[in-house]
Amino acid sequence: MVQSPGEQATLHYGDGEFAVLKPGRVVTCAVSGKPIPLETLRYWSARLQEAYAGPEEAFQRLGQQP
């Protein structure tokens, strides 16, 4: 099966790495809603199990957590 360029992946986020549960090419930023290609994914929360498009989005979300 050929995947379309924007196909959504499902990941399990760990400390410093992630595991692909459902293959795809992108995940969605939990703050901005922007698609994030897996090859550029650098920011996520293992505790919240969500991805962030960049450091600004990660700080916006995680800076609000106790």
mmCIF file of C-alpha atoms in Angstrom:
data_model
loop_
_atom_site.group_PDB
_atom_site.id
_atom_site.type_symbol
_atom_site.label_atom_id
_atom_site.label_comp_id
_atom_site.label_asym_id
_atom_site.label_seq_id
_atom_site.Cartn_x
_atom_site.Cartn_y
_atom_site.Cartn_z
ATOM 1 C CA MET A 1 0.000 0.000 0.000
ATOM 2 C CA VAL A 2 1.330 3.425 -0.958
ATOM 3 C CA GLN A 3 0.981 6.103 1.706
ATOM 4 C CA SER A 4 -0.190 9.589 0.807
ATOM 5 C CA PRO A 5 2.275 12.365 1.752
ATOM 6 C CA GLY A 6 0.127 13.664 4.607
ATOM 7 C CA GLU A 7 -0.872 10.347 6.161
ATOM 8 C CA GLN A 8 -1.205 10.596 9.954
ATOM 9 C CA ALA A 9 1.068 8.367 12.059
ATOM 10 C CA THR A 10 0.324 7.176 15.587
ATOM 11 C CA LEU A 11 3.293 7.253 17.948
ATOM 12 C CA HIS A 12 4.138 6.319 21.522
ATOM 13 C CA TYR A 13 6.381 9.050 22.937
ATOM 14 C CA GLY A 14 9.154 7.975 25.296
ATOM 15 C CA ASP A 15 12.059 9.746 26.969
ATOM 16 C CA GLY A 16 14.282 10.781 24.067
ATOM 17 C CA GLU A 17 12.674 8.475 21.489
ATOM 18 C CA PHE A 18 9.338 7.498 20.027
ATOM 19 C CA ALA A 19 7.883 4.251 18.706
ATOM 20 C CA VAL A 20 5.673 4.093 15.633
ATOM 21 C CA LEU A 21 2.393 2.342 16.457
ATOM 22 C CA LYS A 22 0.706 3.138 13.121
ATOM 23 C CA PRO A 23 2.893 4.024 10.138
ATOM 24 C CA GLY A 24 2.454 7.403 8.532
ATOM 25 C CA ARG A 25 4.422 10.456 7.517
ATOM 26 C CA VAL A 26 3.164 13.138 9.916
ATOM 27 C CA VAL A 27 1.802 13.787 13.405
ATOM 28 C CA THR A 28 -0.186 16.838 14.496
ATOM 29 C CA CYS A 29 1.129 19.509 16.866
ATOM 30 C CA ALA A 30 -0.966 19.506 20.052
ATOM 31 C CA VAL A 31 -0.730 23.309 20.346
ATOM 32 C CA SER A 32 -0.864 24.720 16.808
ATOM 33 C CA GLY A 33 -2.547 21.867 14.933
ATOM 34 C CA LYS A 34 0.218 22.013 12.293
ATOM 35 C CA PRO A 35 1.322 18.765 10.647
ATOM 36 C CA ILE A 36 4.834 17.682 11.673
ATOM 37 C CA PRO A 37 6.765 15.351 9.336
ATOM 38 C CA LEU A 38 8.252 12.504 11.379
ATOM 39 C CA GLU A 39 11.748 13.230 10.064
ATOM 40 C CA THR A 40 11.606 16.720 11.640
ATOM 41 C CA LEU A 41 9.873 15.777 14.926
ATOM 42 C CA ARG A 42 12.110 16.914 17.814
ATOM 43 C CA TYR A 43 9.726 18.061 20.562
ATOM 44 C CA TRP A 44 7.165 15.984 22.461
ATOM 45 C CA SER A 45 5.937 15.115 25.928
ATOM 46 C CA ALA A 46 6.199 11.512 27.076
ATOM 47 C CA ARG A 47 3.956 12.308 30.049
ATOM 48 C CA LEU A 48 1.198 13.940 27.975
ATOM 49 C CA GLN A 49 1.789 11.749 24.891
ATOM 50 C CA GLU A 50 1.659 14.670 22.462
ATOM 51 C CA ALA A 51 3.913 16.247 19.836
ATOM 52 C CA TYR A 52 4.932 19.883 19.329
ATOM 53 C CA ALA A 53 5.958 21.642 16.107
ATOM 54 C CA GLY A 54 8.874 23.466 17.763
ATOM 55 C CA PRO A 55 10.335 24.831 20.980
ATOM 56 C CA GLU A 56 7.823 27.697 21.179
ATOM 57 C CA GLU A 57 4.853 25.313 21.131
ATOM 58 C CA ALA A 58 6.509 22.958 23.617
ATOM 59 C CA PHE A 59 7.221 25.810 26.023
ATOM 60 C CA GLN A 60 3.710 27.185 25.593
ATOM 61 C CA ARG A 61 2.215 23.832 26.618
ATOM 62 C CA LEU A 62 4.791 22.537 29.100
ATOM 63 C CA GLY A 63 5.487 25.919 30.676
ATOM 64 C CA GLN A 64 1.905 25.824 31.955
ATOM 65 C CA GLN A 65 2.259 22.424 33.615
ATOM 66 C CA PRO A 66 2.982 22.160 37.352
#
